mmCIF file of N, CA and C in Angstrom:
data_model
loop_
_atom_site.group_PDB
_atom_site.id
_atom_site.type_symbol
_atom_site.label_atom_id
_atom_site.label_comp_id
_atom_site.label_asym_id
_atom_site.label_seq_id
_atom_site.Cartn_x
_atom_site.Cartn_y
_atom_site.Cartn_z
ATOM 1 N N MET L 1 0.833 -1.179 0.000
ATOM 2 C CA MET L 1 0.000 0.000 0.000
ATOM 3 C C MET L 1 0.884 1.251 0.000
ATOM 4 N N THR L 2 0.604 2.163 -0.879
ATOM 5 C CA THR L 2 1.360 3.412 -0.969
ATOM 6 C C THR L 2 1.045 4.298 0.229
ATOM 7 N N ARG L 3 2.095 4.831 0.839
ATOM 8 C CA ARG L 3 1.940 5.785 1.939
ATOM 9 C C ARG L 3 2.440 7.137 1.466
ATOM 10 N N TYR L 4 2.002 8.183 2.141
ATOM 11 C CA TYR L 4 2.353 9.547 1.761
ATOM 12 C C TYR L 4 3.043 10.231 2.927
ATOM 13 N N PHE L 5 4.144 10.940 2.626
ATOM 14 C CA PHE L 5 4.910 11.656 3.635
ATOM 15 C C PHE L 5 5.188 13.067 3.139
ATOM 16 N N ARG L 6 5.206 14.017 4.055
ATOM 17 C CA ARG L 6 5.568 15.396 3.723
ATOM 18 C C ARG L 6 6.993 15.611 4.221
ATOM 19 N N VAL L 7 7.878 16.024 3.329
ATOM 20 C CA VAL L 7 9.280 16.241 3.682
ATOM 21 C C VAL L 7 9.731 17.586 3.128
ATOM 22 N N SER L 8 10.193 18.470 4.010
ATOM 23 C CA SER L 8 10.747 19.754 3.571
ATOM 24 C C SER L 8 12.206 19.565 3.203
ATOM 25 N N VAL L 9 12.649 20.247 2.170
ATOM 26 C CA VAL L 9 14.061 20.189 1.774
ATOM 27 C C VAL L 9 14.699 21.546 2.052
ATOM 28 N N GLY L 10 14.883 21.815 3.338
ATOM 29 C CA GLY L 10 15.480 23.068 3.772
ATOM 30 C C GLY L 10 14.432 24.112 4.097
ATOM 31 N N LYS L 11 14.831 25.061 4.930
ATOM 32 C CA LYS L 11 13.933 26.156 5.289
ATOM 33 C C LYS L 11 13.560 26.919 4.028
ATOM 34 N N ASP L 12 12.268 27.169 3.857
ATOM 35 C CA ASP L 12 11.755 27.861 2.667
ATOM 36 C C ASP L 12 12.192 27.167 1.376
ATOM 37 N N ALA L 13 12.280 25.838 1.424
ATOM 38 C CA ALA L 13 12.633 25.017 0.254
ATOM 39 C C ALA L 13 14.003 25.387 -0.317
ATOM 40 N N ALA L 14 14.947 25.702 0.559
ATOM 41 C CA ALA L 14 16.276 26.159 0.139
ATOM 42 C C ALA L 14 16.994 25.173 -0.779
ATOM 43 N N TYR L 15 16.754 23.868 -0.618
ATOM 44 C CA TYR L 15 17.456 22.862 -1.414
ATOM 45 C C TYR L 15 16.573 22.249 -2.498
ATOM 46 N N LEU L 16 15.435 22.866 -2.781
ATOM 47 C CA LEU L 16 14.496 22.295 -3.740
ATOM 48 C C LEU L 16 15.102 22.134 -5.131
ATOM 49 N N ALA L 17 15.770 23.161 -5.639
ATOM 50 C CA ALA L 17 16.346 23.072 -6.991
ATOM 51 C C ALA L 17 17.344 21.919 -7.082
ATOM 52 N N ASP L 18 18.194 21.763 -6.072
ATOM 53 C CA ASP L 18 19.173 20.679 -6.075
ATOM 54 C C ASP L 18 18.478 19.322 -5.951
ATOM 55 N N ALA L 19 17.470 19.244 -5.094
ATOM 56 C CA ALA L 19 16.740 17.988 -4.927
ATOM 57 C C ALA L 19 16.050 17.580 -6.228
ATOM 58 N N LEU L 20 15.477 18.545 -6.937
ATOM 59 C CA LEU L 20 14.831 18.240 -8.217
ATOM 60 C C LEU L 20 15.856 17.828 -9.265
ATOM 61 N N ALA L 21 16.977 18.543 -9.309
ATOM 62 C CA ALA L 21 18.006 18.246 -10.312
ATOM 63 C C ALA L 21 18.635 16.873 -10.100
ATOM 64 N N ASN L 22 18.737 16.460 -8.830
ATOM 65 C CA ASN L 22 19.424 15.206 -8.514
ATOM 66 C C ASN L 22 18.496 14.095 -8.024
ATOM 67 N N ASN L 23 17.207 14.351 -8.057
ATOM 68 C CA ASN L 23 16.191 13.339 -7.732
ATOM 69 C C ASN L 23 16.377 12.693 -6.364
ATOM 70 N N TYR L 24 16.309 13.508 -5.304
ATOM 71 C CA TYR L 24 16.397 12.981 -3.952
ATOM 72 C C TYR L 24 15.535 13.800 -3.008
ATOM 73 N N VAL L 25 15.312 13.263 -1.838
ATOM 74 C CA VAL L 25 14.793 14.007 -0.700
ATOM 75 C C VAL L 25 15.682 13.657 0.477
ATOM 76 N N GLY L 26 15.807 14.559 1.430
ATOM 77 C CA GLY L 26 16.638 14.313 2.596
ATOM 78 C C GLY L 26 16.263 15.241 3.722
ATOM 79 N N THR L 27 16.688 14.905 4.946
ATOM 80 C CA THR L 27 16.325 15.720 6.102
ATOM 81 C C THR L 27 17.292 16.865 6.346
ATOM 82 N N GLY L 28 18.553 16.701 5.979
ATOM 83 C CA GLY L 28 19.539 17.743 6.225
ATOM 84 C C GLY L 28 20.196 17.674 7.591
ATOM 85 N N TRP L 29 19.886 16.671 8.393
ATOM 86 C CA TRP L 29 20.499 16.514 9.709
ATOM 87 C C TRP L 29 21.663 15.525 9.617
ATOM 88 N N MET L 30 22.708 15.752 10.392
ATOM 89 C CA MET L 30 23.883 14.870 10.472
ATOM 90 C C MET L 30 24.414 14.549 9.077
ATOM 91 N N ILE L 31 24.664 15.594 8.286
ATOM 92 C CA ILE L 31 24.944 15.401 6.864
ATOM 93 C C ILE L 31 26.254 14.689 6.558
ATOM 94 N N ASN L 32 27.148 14.598 7.525
ATOM 95 C CA ASN L 32 28.425 13.932 7.261
ATOM 96 C C ASN L 32 28.536 12.572 7.938
ATOM 97 N N ILE L 33 27.399 12.006 8.332
ATOM 98 C CA ILE L 33 27.405 10.719 9.025
ATOM 99 C C ILE L 33 26.653 9.688 8.185
ATOM 100 N N ASP L 34 27.315 8.592 7.893
ATOM 101 C CA ASP L 34 26.684 7.503 7.151
ATOM 102 C C ASP L 34 25.899 6.646 8.141
ATOM 103 N N LEU L 35 24.592 6.638 8.005
ATOM 104 C CA LEU L 35 23.739 5.880 8.909
ATOM 105 C C LEU L 35 23.301 4.535 8.325
ATOM 106 N N THR L 36 23.988 4.074 7.304
ATOM 107 C CA THR L 36 23.676 2.767 6.728
ATOM 108 C C THR L 36 23.743 1.713 7.833
ATOM 109 N N GLY L 37 22.671 0.952 7.990
ATOM 110 C CA GLY L 37 22.624 -0.099 8.999
ATOM 111 C C GLY L 37 22.361 0.389 10.411
ATOM 112 N N GLN L 38 22.146 1.688 10.600
ATOM 113 C CA GLN L 38 21.966 2.251 11.934
ATOM 114 C C GLN L 38 20.506 2.502 12.308
ATOM 115 N N PHE L 39 19.586 2.295 11.391
ATOM 116 C CA PHE L 39 18.181 2.573 11.677
ATOM 117 C C PHE L 39 17.573 1.411 12.451
ATOM 118 N N ALA L 40 17.402 1.601 13.755
ATOM 119 C CA ALA L 40 16.822 0.576 14.620
ATOM 120 C C ALA L 40 15.346 0.389 14.280
ATOM 121 N N ASP L 41 14.809 -0.779 14.658
ATOM 122 C CA ASP L 41 13.391 -1.045 14.418
ATOM 123 C C ASP L 41 12.487 -0.099 15.205
ATOM 124 N N ASP L 42 12.990 0.446 16.284
ATOM 125 C CA ASP L 42 12.213 1.347 17.137
ATOM 126 C C ASP L 42 12.860 2.734 17.116
ATOM 127 N N TRP L 43 12.072 3.755 16.829
ATOM 128 C CA TRP L 43 12.606 5.114 16.754
ATOM 129 C C TRP L 43 13.200 5.557 18.085
ATOM 130 N N ARG L 44 12.697 5.009 19.203
ATOM 131 C CA ARG L 44 13.225 5.411 20.512
ATOM 132 C C ARG L 44 14.693 4.994 20.660
ATOM 133 N N GLU L 45 15.019 3.809 20.161
ATOM 134 C CA GLU L 45 16.413 3.348 20.200
ATOM 135 C C GLU L 45 17.298 4.249 19.339
ATOM 136 N N PHE L 46 16.803 4.587 18.150
ATOM 137 C CA PHE L 46 17.550 5.467 17.250
ATOM 138 C C PHE L 46 17.770 6.822 17.916
ATOM 139 N N ASN L 47 16.712 7.389 18.494
ATOM 140 C CA ASN L 47 16.833 8.689 19.153
ATOM 141 C C ASN L 47 17.817 8.633 20.316
ATOM 142 N N LYS L 48 17.730 7.588 21.130
ATOM 143 C CA LYS L 48 18.622 7.463 22.283
ATOM 144 C C LYS L 48 20.084 7.460 21.837
ATOM 145 N N ARG L 49 20.346 6.797 20.748
ATOM 146 C CA ARG L 49 21.720 6.701 20.256
ATOM 147 C C ARG L 49 22.192 7.978 19.566
ATOM 148 N N PHE L 50 21.303 8.635 18.794
ATOM 149 C CA PHE L 50 21.766 9.720 17.932
ATOM 150 C C PHE L 50 21.434 11.137 18.389
ATOM 151 N N ILE L 51 20.614 11.317 19.421
ATOM 152 C CA ILE L 51 20.366 12.682 19.905
ATOM 153 C C ILE L 51 21.666 13.359 20.335
ATOM 154 N N PRO L 52 22.536 12.709 21.117
ATOM 155 C CA PRO L 52 23.795 13.382 21.483
ATOM 156 C C PRO L 52 24.648 13.736 20.257
ATOM 157 N N THR L 53 24.691 12.853 19.282
ATOM 158 C CA THR L 53 25.453 13.113 18.055
ATOM 159 C C THR L 53 24.871 14.292 17.305
ATOM 160 N N LEU L 54 23.560 14.294 17.142
ATOM 161 C CA LEU L 54 22.899 15.367 16.405
ATOM 162 C C LEU L 54 23.081 16.708 17.109
ATOM 163 N N LYS L 55 22.994 16.714 18.428
ATOM 164 C CA LYS L 55 23.186 17.966 19.171
ATOM 165 C C LYS L 55 24.581 18.532 18.931
ATOM 166 N N GLU L 56 25.561 17.653 18.825
ATOM 167 C CA GLU L 56 26.934 18.101 18.584
ATOM 168 C C GLU L 56 27.154 18.521 17.132
ATOM 169 N N THR L 57 26.739 17.698 16.186
ATOM 170 C CA THR L 57 27.031 17.979 14.775
ATOM 171 C C THR L 57 26.210 19.128 14.214
ATOM 172 N N ASP L 58 24.996 19.313 14.739
ATOM 173 C CA ASP L 58 24.107 20.340 14.194
ATOM 174 C C ASP L 58 23.901 21.507 15.156
ATOM 175 N N HIS L 59 24.687 21.522 16.235
ATOM 176 C CA HIS L 59 24.675 22.627 17.200
ATOM 177 C C HIS L 59 23.268 22.911 17.715
ATOM 178 N N ILE L 60 22.590 21.863 18.162
ATOM 179 C CA ILE L 60 21.247 21.975 18.721
ATOM 180 C C ILE L 60 21.355 21.850 20.231
ATOM 181 N N GLU L 61 20.755 22.783 20.957
ATOM 182 C CA GLU L 61 20.831 22.759 22.415
ATOM 183 C C GLU L 61 19.689 21.980 23.052
ATOM 184 N N SER L 62 18.511 22.065 22.486
ATOM 185 C CA SER L 62 17.316 21.471 23.077
ATOM 186 C C SER L 62 17.198 19.980 22.763
ATOM 187 N N ASN L 63 16.937 19.186 23.814
ATOM 188 C CA ASN L 63 16.690 17.755 23.614
ATOM 189 C C ASN L 63 15.431 17.520 22.787
ATOM 190 N N VAL L 64 14.435 18.380 22.971
ATOM 191 C CA VAL L 64 13.182 18.237 22.222
ATOM 192 C C VAL L 64 13.429 18.460 20.736
ATOM 193 N N THR L 65 14.134 19.533 20.401
ATOM 194 C CA THR L 65 14.443 19.826 18.998
ATOM 195 C C THR L 65 15.274 18.705 18.382
ATOM 196 N N ALA L 66 16.272 18.238 19.118
ATOM 197 C CA ALA L 66 17.113 17.143 18.622
ATOM 198 C C ALA L 66 16.288 15.867 18.453
ATOM 199 N N GLY L 67 15.357 15.620 19.365
ATOM 200 C CA GLY L 67 14.496 14.446 19.262
ATOM 201 C C GLY L 67 13.596 14.494 18.036
ATOM 202 N N LEU L 68 13.065 15.673 17.743
ATOM 203 C CA LEU L 68 12.228 15.825 16.547
ATOM 204 C C LEU L 68 13.050 15.615 15.278
ATOM 205 N N ALA L 69 14.263 16.161 15.252
ATOM 206 C CA ALA L 69 15.139 15.991 14.088
ATOM 207 C C ALA L 69 15.514 14.520 13.901
ATOM 208 N N CYS L 70 15.812 13.831 14.992
ATOM 209 C CA CYS L 70 16.118 12.396 14.906
ATOM 210 C C CYS L 70 14.898 11.622 14.420
ATOM 211 N N GLY L 71 13.731 11.986 14.912
ATOM 212 C CA GLY L 71 12.506 11.312 14.490
ATOM 213 C C GLY L 71 12.251 11.467 13.000
ATOM 214 N N MET L 72 12.488 12.681 12.480
ATOM 215 C CA MET L 72 12.323 12.907 11.039
ATOM 216 C C MET L 72 13.313 12.065 10.247
ATOM 217 N N THR L 73 14.543 12.019 10.734
ATOM 218 C CA THR L 73 15.587 11.255 10.059
ATOM 219 C C THR L 73 15.249 9.767 10.058
ATOM 220 N N TRP L 74 14.818 9.253 11.212
ATOM 221 C CA TRP L 74 14.453 7.837 11.308
ATOM 222 C C TRP L 74 13.285 7.515 10.379
ATOM 223 N N THR L 75 12.278 8.378 10.366
ATOM 224 C CA THR L 75 11.113 8.135 9.509
ATOM 225 C C THR L 75 11.516 8.050 8.049
ATOM 226 N N LEU L 76 12.324 8.996 7.591
ATOM 227 C CA LEU L 76 12.721 8.994 6.186
ATOM 228 C C LEU L 76 13.684 7.852 5.872
ATOM 229 N N GLY L 77 14.574 7.549 6.797
ATOM 230 C CA GLY L 77 15.562 6.502 6.549
ATOM 231 C C GLY L 77 15.061 5.088 6.758
ATOM 232 N N TYR L 78 14.071 4.914 7.647
ATOM 233 C CA TYR L 78 13.617 3.564 7.994
ATOM 234 C C TYR L 78 12.195 3.261 7.522
ATOM 235 N N THR L 79 11.289 4.172 7.773
ATOM 236 C CA THR L 79 9.869 3.919 7.536
ATOM 237 C C THR L 79 9.471 4.061 6.076
ATOM 238 N N VAL L 80 9.980 5.094 5.410
ATOM 239 C CA VAL L 80 9.626 5.336 4.010
ATOM 240 C C VAL L 80 10.189 4.205 3.155
ATOM 241 N N SER L 81 9.364 3.683 2.268
ATOM 242 C CA SER L 81 9.755 2.547 1.433
ATOM 243 C C SER L 81 9.612 2.871 -0.046
ATOM 244 N N GLU L 82 10.252 2.058 -0.872
ATOM 245 C CA GLU L 82 10.097 2.214 -2.317
ATOM 246 C C GLU L 82 8.615 2.153 -2.666
ATOM 247 N N GLY L 83 8.196 3.062 -3.537
ATOM 248 C CA GLY L 83 6.800 3.146 -3.937
ATOM 249 C C GLY L 83 6.006 4.176 -3.158
ATOM 250 N N ASP L 84 6.494 4.577 -1.979
ATOM 251 C CA ASP L 84 5.809 5.614 -1.209
ATOM 252 C C ASP L 84 5.926 6.952 -1.930
ATOM 253 N N VAL L 85 5.045 7.874 -1.575
ATOM 254 C CA VAL L 85 5.015 9.188 -2.211
ATOM 255 C C VAL L 85 5.447 10.243 -1.203
ATOM 256 N N ILE L 86 6.322 11.140 -1.649
ATOM 257 C CA ILE L 86 6.806 12.246 -0.830
ATOM 258 C C ILE L 86 6.212 13.539 -1.365
ATOM 259 N N LEU L 87 5.606 14.322 -0.483
ATOM 260 C CA LEU L 87 5.107 15.650 -0.820
ATOM 261 C C LEU L 87 6.135 16.655 -0.323
ATOM 262 N N VAL L 88 6.657 17.472 -1.227
ATOM 263 C CA VAL L 88 7.720 18.418 -0.898
ATOM 264 C C VAL L 88 7.199 19.844 -1.070
ATOM 265 N N PRO L 89 7.076 20.612 0.034
ATOM 266 C CA PRO L 89 6.622 21.993 -0.092
ATOM 267 C C PRO L 89 7.622 22.817 -0.905
ATOM 268 N N THR L 90 7.104 23.662 -1.791
ATOM 269 C CA THR L 90 7.970 24.494 -2.634
ATOM 270 C C THR L 90 8.306 25.824 -1.978
ATOM 271 N N GLY L 91 7.608 26.163 -0.900
ATOM 272 C CA GLY L 91 7.796 27.469 -0.278
ATOM 273 C C GLY L 91 6.949 28.539 -0.939
ATOM 274 N N GLN L 92 6.149 28.156 -1.934
ATOM 275 C CA GLN L 92 5.314 29.105 -2.673
ATOM 276 C C GLN L 92 3.875 28.603 -2.756
ATOM 277 N N SER L 93 3.367 28.081 -1.648
ATOM 278 C CA SER L 93 1.983 27.607 -1.542
ATOM 279 C C SER L 93 1.653 26.456 -2.486
ATOM 280 N N SER L 94 2.636 25.655 -2.840
ATOM 281 C CA SER L 94 2.381 24.462 -3.645
ATOM 282 C C SER L 94 3.348 23.367 -3.217
ATOM 283 N N TYR L 95 3.142 22.187 -3.749
ATOM 284 C CA TYR L 95 3.975 21.037 -3.427
ATOM 285 C C TYR L 95 4.497 20.402 -4.703
ATOM 286 N N ARG L 96 5.644 19.738 -4.596
ATOM 287 C CA ARG L 96 6.116 18.817 -5.625
ATOM 288 C C ARG L 96 5.822 17.427 -5.086
ATOM 289 N N VAL L 97 5.664 16.494 -5.978
ATOM 290 C CA VAL L 97 5.384 15.130 -5.555
ATOM 291 C C VAL L 97 6.441 14.212 -6.147
ATOM 292 N N ALA L 98 6.891 13.259 -5.338
ATOM 293 C CA ALA L 98 7.927 12.329 -5.783
ATOM 294 C C ALA L 98 7.582 10.929 -5.309
ATOM 295 N N ARG L 99 7.868 9.952 -6.134
ATOM 296 C CA ARG L 99 7.707 8.554 -5.731
ATOM 297 C C ARG L 99 9.095 8.007 -5.401
ATOM 298 N N VAL L 100 9.211 7.350 -4.262
ATOM 299 C CA VAL L 100 10.487 6.797 -3.818
ATOM 300 C C VAL L 100 10.843 5.604 -4.702
ATOM 301 N N THR L 101 12.059 5.635 -5.258
ATOM 302 C CA THR L 101 12.486 4.584 -6.185
ATOM 303 C C THR L 101 13.703 3.806 -5.701
ATOM 304 N N GLY L 102 14.220 4.141 -4.524
ATOM 305 C CA GLY L 102 15.395 3.435 -4.045
ATOM 306 C C GLY L 102 15.538 3.538 -2.544
ATOM 307 N N PRO L 103 16.467 2.774 -1.985
ATOM 308 C CA PRO L 103 16.673 2.749 -0.539
ATOM 309 C C PRO L 103 17.481 3.954 -0.063
ATOM 310 N N TYR L 104 17.648 4.025 1.250
ATOM 311 C CA TYR L 104 18.514 5.028 1.856
ATOM 312 C C TYR L 104 19.901 4.937 1.242
ATOM 313 N N THR L 105 20.499 6.081 0.956
ATOM 314 C CA THR L 105 21.896 6.124 0.525
ATOM 315 C C THR L 105 22.580 7.283 1.218
ATOM 316 N N PHE L 106 23.879 7.187 1.337
ATOM 317 C CA PHE L 106 24.680 8.253 1.930
ATOM 318 C C PHE L 106 25.658 8.759 0.888
ATOM 319 N N THR L 107 25.640 10.074 0.665
ATOM 320 C CA THR L 107 26.571 10.698 -0.266
ATOM 321 C C THR L 107 27.226 11.872 0.444
ATOM 322 N N PRO L 108 28.453 11.705 0.956
ATOM 323 C CA PRO L 108 29.097 12.797 1.691
ATOM 324 C C PRO L 108 29.407 13.987 0.794
ATOM 325 N N GLY L 109 29.355 15.172 1.407
ATOM 326 C CA GLY L 109 29.748 16.378 0.697
ATOM 327 C C GLY L 109 28.789 16.838 -0.374
ATOM 328 N N HIS L 110 27.524 16.456 -0.279
ATOM 329 C CA HIS L 110 26.565 16.878 -1.303
ATOM 330 C C HIS L 110 25.409 17.640 -0.661
ATOM 331 N N GLY L 111 25.736 18.592 0.182
ATOM 332 C CA GLY L 111 24.697 19.424 0.775
ATOM 333 C C GLY L 111 23.663 18.627 1.529
ATOM 334 N N VAL L 112 22.415 18.752 1.114
ATOM 335 C CA VAL L 112 21.325 18.112 1.835
ATOM 336 C C VAL L 112 21.153 16.637 1.486
ATOM 337 N N VAL L 113 21.954 16.103 0.584
ATOM 338 C CA VAL L 113 21.889 14.656 0.340
ATOM 339 C C VAL L 113 22.516 14.023 1.565
ATOM 340 N N THR L 114 21.679 13.551 2.452
ATOM 341 C CA THR L 114 22.114 13.209 3.793
ATOM 342 C C THR L 114 21.861 11.768 4.145
ATOM 343 N N GLN L 115 21.950 11.525 5.416
ATOM 344 C CA GLN L 115 21.727 10.217 5.992
ATOM 345 C C GLN L 115 20.380 9.647 5.627
ATOM 346 N N ALA L 116 19.431 10.458 5.294
ATOM 347 C CA ALA L 116 18.096 9.939 5.007
ATOM 348 C C ALA L 116 17.684 10.256 3.582
ATOM 349 N N THR L 117 18.588 10.125 2.685
ATOM 350 C CA THR L 117 18.284 10.403 1.287
ATOM 351 C C THR L 117 17.524 9.243 0.669
ATOM 352 N N ARG L 118 16.545 9.573 -0.128
ATOM 353 C CA ARG L 118 15.798 8.577 -0.882
ATOM 354 C C ARG L 118 15.783 9.024 -2.327
ATOM 355 N N HIS L 119 16.099 8.123 -3.227
ATOM 356 C CA HIS L 119 16.027 8.452 -4.652
ATOM 357 C C HIS L 119 14.568 8.462 -5.078
ATOM 358 N N VAL L 120 14.230 9.397 -5.940
ATOM 359 C CA VAL L 120 12.845 9.533 -6.379
ATOM 360 C C VAL L 120 12.769 9.564 -7.895
ATOM 361 N N ALA L 121 11.618 9.205 -8.416
ATOM 362 C CA ALA L 121 11.403 9.204 -9.861
ATOM 363 C C ALA L 121 11.273 10.631 -10.363
ATOM 364 N N PRO L 122 12.093 11.034 -11.325
ATOM 365 C CA PRO L 122 12.090 12.423 -11.762
ATOM 366 C C PRO L 122 10.775 12.893 -12.354
ATOM 367 N N ARG L 123 10.053 12.042 -13.041
ATOM 368 C CA ARG L 123 8.812 12.527 -13.656
ATOM 369 C C ARG L 123 7.804 12.923 -12.586
ATOM 370 N N HIS L 124 7.860 12.283 -11.444
ATOM 371 C CA HIS L 124 6.961 12.647 -10.353
ATOM 372 C C HIS L 124 7.490 13.865 -9.605
ATOM 373 N N ALA L 125 8.781 13.966 -9.467
ATOM 374 C CA ALA L 125 9.366 15.053 -8.688
ATOM 375 C C ALA L 125 9.160 16.410 -9.338
ATOM 376 N N ARG L 126 8.992 16.449 -10.643
ATOM 377 C CA ARG L 126 8.875 17.720 -11.335
ATOM 378 C C ARG L 126 7.429 18.197 -11.521
ATOM 379 N N ALA L 127 6.485 17.410 -11.114
ATOM 380 C CA ALA L 127 5.084 17.788 -11.319
ATOM 381 C C ALA L 127 4.537 18.501 -10.086
ATOM 382 N N VAL L 128 3.917 19.635 -10.292
ATOM 383 C CA VAL L 128 3.266 20.313 -9.171
ATOM 384 C C VAL L 128 2.008 19.527 -8.839
ATOM 385 N N LEU L 129 1.910 19.097 -7.595
ATOM 386 C CA LEU L 129 0.784 18.263 -7.197
ATOM 387 C C LEU L 129 -0.475 19.091 -6.968
ATOM 388 N N ALA L 130 -0.379 20.069 -6.106
ATOM 389 C CA ALA L 130 -1.571 20.846 -5.765
ATOM 390 C C ALA L 130 -1.151 22.130 -5.084
ATOM 391 N N GLU L 131 -2.015 23.092 -5.113
ATOM 392 C CA GLU L 131 -1.747 24.320 -4.386
ATOM 393 C C GLU L 131 -2.362 24.219 -3.008
ATOM 394 N N ARG L 132 -1.662 24.755 -2.065
ATOM 395 C CA ARG L 132 -2.154 24.816 -0.702
ATOM 396 C C ARG L 132 -2.567 26.259 -0.467
ATOM 397 N N ARG L 133 -3.764 26.482 -0.110
ATOM 398 C CA ARG L 133 -4.249 27.834 0.135
ATOM 399 C C ARG L 133 -4.449 28.020 1.633
ATOM 400 N N THR L 134 -3.965 29.141 2.149
ATOM 401 C CA THR L 134 -4.145 29.472 3.546
ATOM 402 C C THR L 134 -5.115 30.638 3.635
ATOM 403 N N PRO L 135 -6.243 30.455 4.312
ATOM 404 C CA PRO L 135 -7.185 31.564 4.435
ATOM 405 C C PRO L 135 -6.527 32.772 5.094
ATOM 406 N N GLN L 136 -6.850 33.939 4.621
ATOM 407 C CA GLN L 136 -6.257 35.180 5.131
ATOM 408 C C GLN L 136 -6.438 35.319 6.637
ATOM 409 N N ASN L 137 -7.586 34.917 7.159
ATOM 410 C CA ASN L 137 -7.851 35.129 8.580
ATOM 411 C C ASN L 137 -7.068 34.189 9.491
ATOM 412 N N THR L 138 -6.360 33.202 8.968
ATOM 413 C CA THR L 138 -5.556 32.316 9.806
ATOM 414 C C THR L 138 -4.080 32.671 9.787
ATOM 415 N N ARG L 139 -3.688 33.612 8.957
ATOM 416 C CA ARG L 139 -2.281 34.025 8.907
ATOM 417 C C ARG L 139 -1.973 34.963 10.048
ATOM 418 N N LYS L 140 -0.750 34.882 10.532
ATOM 419 C CA LYS L 140 -0.336 35.767 11.632
ATOM 420 C C LYS L 140 0.584 36.833 11.133
#
């Protein structure tokens, strides 16, 4: 069964152009650490092991923030499977859609291509899926 996940590629879609050009999605956390074989069956085990690492490598002070970042990384690296669909916000009230076509890979020195990179099908990654509209009265 196809599952759907929303994954941002940098604040305000900072890495969107690179992700589209190279057909990947990634979390951007612990970018110089190869997590191949490190995704435990339980996210709590993964968090327990990698929160201290993430706090050091990404200069995060809060355990809560580090826990959320680890959770995102675990979800993308462990839970997301081939055939699943990733919704990527463009930062302009729309999304790109990508179908996962490969397993987790690690590519050092490639910006946001990180520990939780998933290869995606380019024809899906380049199509605008839908516009997200925010009612004026809910904006701050």
